[in-house]
PDB file of C-alpha atoms in Angstrom:
ATOM      1  CA  MET A   1    -113.657  44.956  84.439  1.00 64.00           C
ATOM      2  CA  GLY A   2    -117.043  46.426  83.161  1.00 73.00           C
ATOM      3  CA  ALA A   3    -119.080  43.381  84.839  1.00 83.00           C
ATOM      4  CA  HIS A   4    -121.150  46.371  87.266  1.00 86.00           C
ATOM      5  CA  SER A   5    -123.897  44.289  87.006  1.00 90.00           C
ATOM      6  CA  LEU A   6    -122.555  41.177  88.507  1.00 92.00           C
ATOM      7  CA  GLU A   7    -120.713  43.178  90.908  1.00 91.00           C
ATOM      8  CA  VAL A   8    -124.225  44.703  92.377  1.00 95.00           C
ATOM      9  CA  GLU A   9    -125.444  41.299  92.589  1.00 95.00           C
ATOM     10  CA  GLU A  10    -122.703  39.975  94.571  1.00 94.00           C
ATOM     11  CA  TYR A  11    -123.001  43.294  97.090  1.00 94.00           C
ATOM     12  CA  LEU A  12    -126.236  42.772  97.528  1.00 95.00           C
ATOM     13  CA  ARG A  13    -125.621  39.199  98.506  1.00 95.00           C
ATOM     14  CA  ALA A  14    -123.187  39.958 100.728  1.00 94.00           C
ATOM     15  CA  ILE A  15    -125.482  42.034 102.323  1.00 93.00           C
ATOM     16  CA  ASP A  16    -128.289  39.661 102.964  1.00 93.00           C
ATOM     17  CA  LEU A  17    -125.799  37.555 103.961  1.00 94.00           C
ATOM     18  CA  GLY A  18    -125.574  40.536 107.060  1.00 91.00           C
ATOM     19  CA  LEU A  19    -122.730  42.195 105.984  1.00 89.00           C
ATOM     20  CA  THR A  20    -122.757  45.791 107.165  1.00 89.00           C
ATOM     21  CA  ARG A  21    -119.255  47.084 106.401  1.00 91.00           C
ATOM     22  CA  GLU A  22    -119.363  50.676 105.314  1.00 93.00           C
ATOM     23  CA  ASP A  23    -116.510  49.864 102.771  1.00 93.00           C
ATOM     24  CA  LEU A  24    -119.507  47.546 101.174  1.00 95.00           C
ATOM     25  CA  PHE A  25    -121.761  50.124 100.776  1.00 96.00           C
ATOM     26  CA  TYR A  26    -119.446  52.790  99.088  1.00 96.00           C
ATOM     27  CA  ASN A  27    -118.423  50.191  96.702  1.00 94.00           C
ATOM     28  CA  LEU A  28    -122.086  49.451  96.089  1.00 96.00           C
ATOM     29  CA  GLY A  29    -122.734  52.884  95.032  1.00 97.00           C
ATOM     30  CA  MET A  30    -119.827  53.356  92.818  1.00 95.00           C
ATOM     31  CA  ALA A  31    -121.307  49.936  90.858  1.00 95.00           C
ATOM     32  CA  TYR A  32    -124.713  51.768  90.559  1.00 97.00           C
ATOM     33  CA  ALA A  33    -123.382  54.929  89.595  1.00 96.00           C
ATOM     34  CA  GLU A  34    -121.758  53.150  87.142  1.00 94.00           C
ATOM     35  CA  LEU A  35    -124.590  51.328  85.706  1.00 95.00           C
ATOM     36  CA  GLY A  36    -126.280  55.009  85.971  1.00 95.00           C
ATOM     37  CA  ALA A  37    -128.916  53.947  88.569  1.00 97.00           C
ATOM     38  CA  LEU A  38    -128.177  57.422  90.456  1.00 97.00           C
ATOM     39  CA  ASP A  39    -130.940  57.062  92.987  1.00 97.00           C
ATOM     40  CA  LYS A  40    -129.811  53.548  94.266  1.00 98.00           C
ATOM     41  CA  ALA A  41    -126.013  55.127  94.014  1.00 98.00           C
ATOM     42  CA  GLU A  42    -127.388  57.621  96.601  1.00 98.00           C
ATOM     43  CA  HIS A  43    -129.134  55.145  99.055  1.00 97.00           C
ATOM     44  CA  ALA A  44    -125.801  53.144  99.166  1.00 98.00           C
ATOM     45  CA  PHE A  45    -123.447  56.304  99.644  1.00 98.00           C
ATOM     46  CA  SER A  46    -125.658  57.155 101.849  1.00 97.00           C
ATOM     47  CA  GLN A  47    -125.903  54.184 104.024  1.00 97.00           C
ATOM     48  CA  ALA A  48    -121.435  54.558 103.863  1.00 97.00           C
ATOM     49  CA  VAL A  49    -122.166  58.316 105.418  1.00 97.00           C
ATOM     50  CA  THR A  50    -124.408  56.745 108.121  1.00 96.00           C
ATOM     51  CA  MET A  51    -121.764  54.150 109.244  1.00 96.00           C
ATOM     52  CA  ALA A  52    -118.544  56.250 108.688  1.00 96.00           C
ATOM     53  CA  PRO A  53    -119.670  60.142 109.099  1.00 95.00           C
ATOM     54  CA  ALA A  54    -115.808  60.832 109.441  1.00 95.00           C
ATOM     55  CA  ASN A  55    -114.893  59.490 106.020  1.00 95.00           C
ATOM     56  CA  GLY A  56    -114.421  62.213 103.479  1.00 95.00           C
ATOM     57  CA  ASP A  57    -114.625  60.132 100.436  1.00 95.00           C
ATOM     58  CA  ASN A  58    -118.368  58.811 101.178  1.00 96.00           C
ATOM     59  CA  ARG A  59    -119.235  62.155 101.277  1.00 97.00           C
ATOM     60  CA  ARG A  60    -117.386  63.035  98.174  1.00 97.00           C
ATOM     61  CA  ALA A  61    -119.208  60.285  96.166  1.00 97.00           C
ATOM     62  CA  LEU A  62    -122.665  61.186  98.161  1.00 98.00           C
ATOM     63  CA  GLY A  63    -121.960  64.862  97.167  1.00 97.00           C
ATOM     64  CA  MET A  64    -120.894  63.437  93.655  1.00 97.00           C
ATOM     65  CA  VAL A  65    -124.004  61.781  92.889  1.00 98.00           C
ATOM     66  CA  TYR A  66    -126.028  64.774  94.079  1.00 98.00           C
ATOM     67  CA  TYR A  67    -124.116  66.588  91.388  1.00 97.00           C
ATOM     68  CA  GLU A  68    -125.511  64.044  88.866  1.00 96.00           C
ATOM     69  CA  GLN A  69    -128.802  64.550  89.600  1.00 97.00           C
ATOM     70  CA  HIS A  70    -128.294  68.230  89.342  1.00 97.00           C
ATOM     71  CA  LEU A  71    -128.945  68.406  93.461  1.00 97.00           C
ATOM     72  CA  PHE A  72    -126.879  71.316  93.373  1.00 97.00           C
ATOM     73  CA  ASP A  73    -127.510  72.213  97.193  1.00 97.00           C
ATOM     74  CA  GLU A  74    -127.141  68.907  98.725  1.00 97.00           C
ATOM     75  CA  ALA A  75    -124.055  68.478  96.365  1.00 97.00           C
ATOM     76  CA  ILE A  76    -122.099  71.625  98.119  1.00 97.00           C
ATOM     77  CA  ALA A  77    -123.292  70.344 101.388  1.00 97.00           C
ATOM     78  CA  SER A  78    -121.801  66.756 101.015  1.00 97.00           C
ATOM     79  CA  CYS A  79    -118.610  68.170  99.244  1.00 97.00           C
ATOM     80  CA  GLU A  80    -117.995  70.892 101.406  1.00 97.00           C
ATOM     81  CA  GLN A  81    -118.037  68.581 104.114  1.00 97.00           C
ATOM     82  CA  ALA A  82    -115.742  66.204 102.597  1.00 96.00           C
ATOM     83  CA  THR A  83    -113.163  69.147 102.033  1.00 97.00           C
ATOM     84  CA  LEU A  84    -113.194  69.826 105.991  1.00 97.00           C
ATOM     85  CA  LEU A  85    -113.088  66.434 106.927  1.00 96.00           C
ATOM     86  CA  ASP A  86    -109.987  65.441 104.518  1.00 94.00           C
ATOM     87  CA  PRO A  87    -108.641  69.135 103.433  1.00 95.00           C
ATOM     88  CA  GLN A  88    -106.173  67.316 100.920  1.00 95.00           C
ATOM     89  CA  ASN A  89    -108.012  65.135  98.797  1.00 93.00           C
ATOM     90  CA  THR A  90    -107.971  66.949  95.834  1.00 95.00           C
ATOM     91  CA  HIS A  91    -111.044  64.816  94.436  1.00 94.00           C
ATOM     92  CA  ALA A  92    -113.059  66.270  97.161  1.00 94.00           C
ATOM     93  CA  TRP A  93    -112.232  70.556  96.144  1.00 96.00           C
ATOM     94  CA  HIS A  94    -112.714  68.974  92.367  1.00 95.00           C
ATOM     95  CA  CYS A  95    -116.654  67.553  94.072  1.00 93.00           C
ATOM     96  CA  LEU A  96    -117.138  71.176  95.241  1.00 95.00           C
ATOM     97  CA  ALA A  97    -115.744  73.360  92.587  1.00 96.00           C
ATOM     98  CA  LEU A  98    -117.978  71.487  89.966  1.00 94.00           C
ATOM     99  CA  ALA A  99    -121.391  71.357  92.761  1.00 92.00           C
TER     100      ALA A  99
END
């Protein structure tokens, strides 16, 4: 609904309370990306990748943040991993094509 700052606050509160789910860090990364806080989004997506390395969406999201930061080699590597993990994921292929 556009309240990304409040969303970030709630995710950070959940983390402070000890919640360590991979999807929490993915969603935190998405909220940070919407706010333009790409370095924080990168960190959140990296944590999601560490927690669930076989999840292609985590790697795609990380790749897109790398792309937005003009870190093209990192973007290619992350998006390529996403396509290998989930070859049917069109968003992963789009990420790779952009990078």
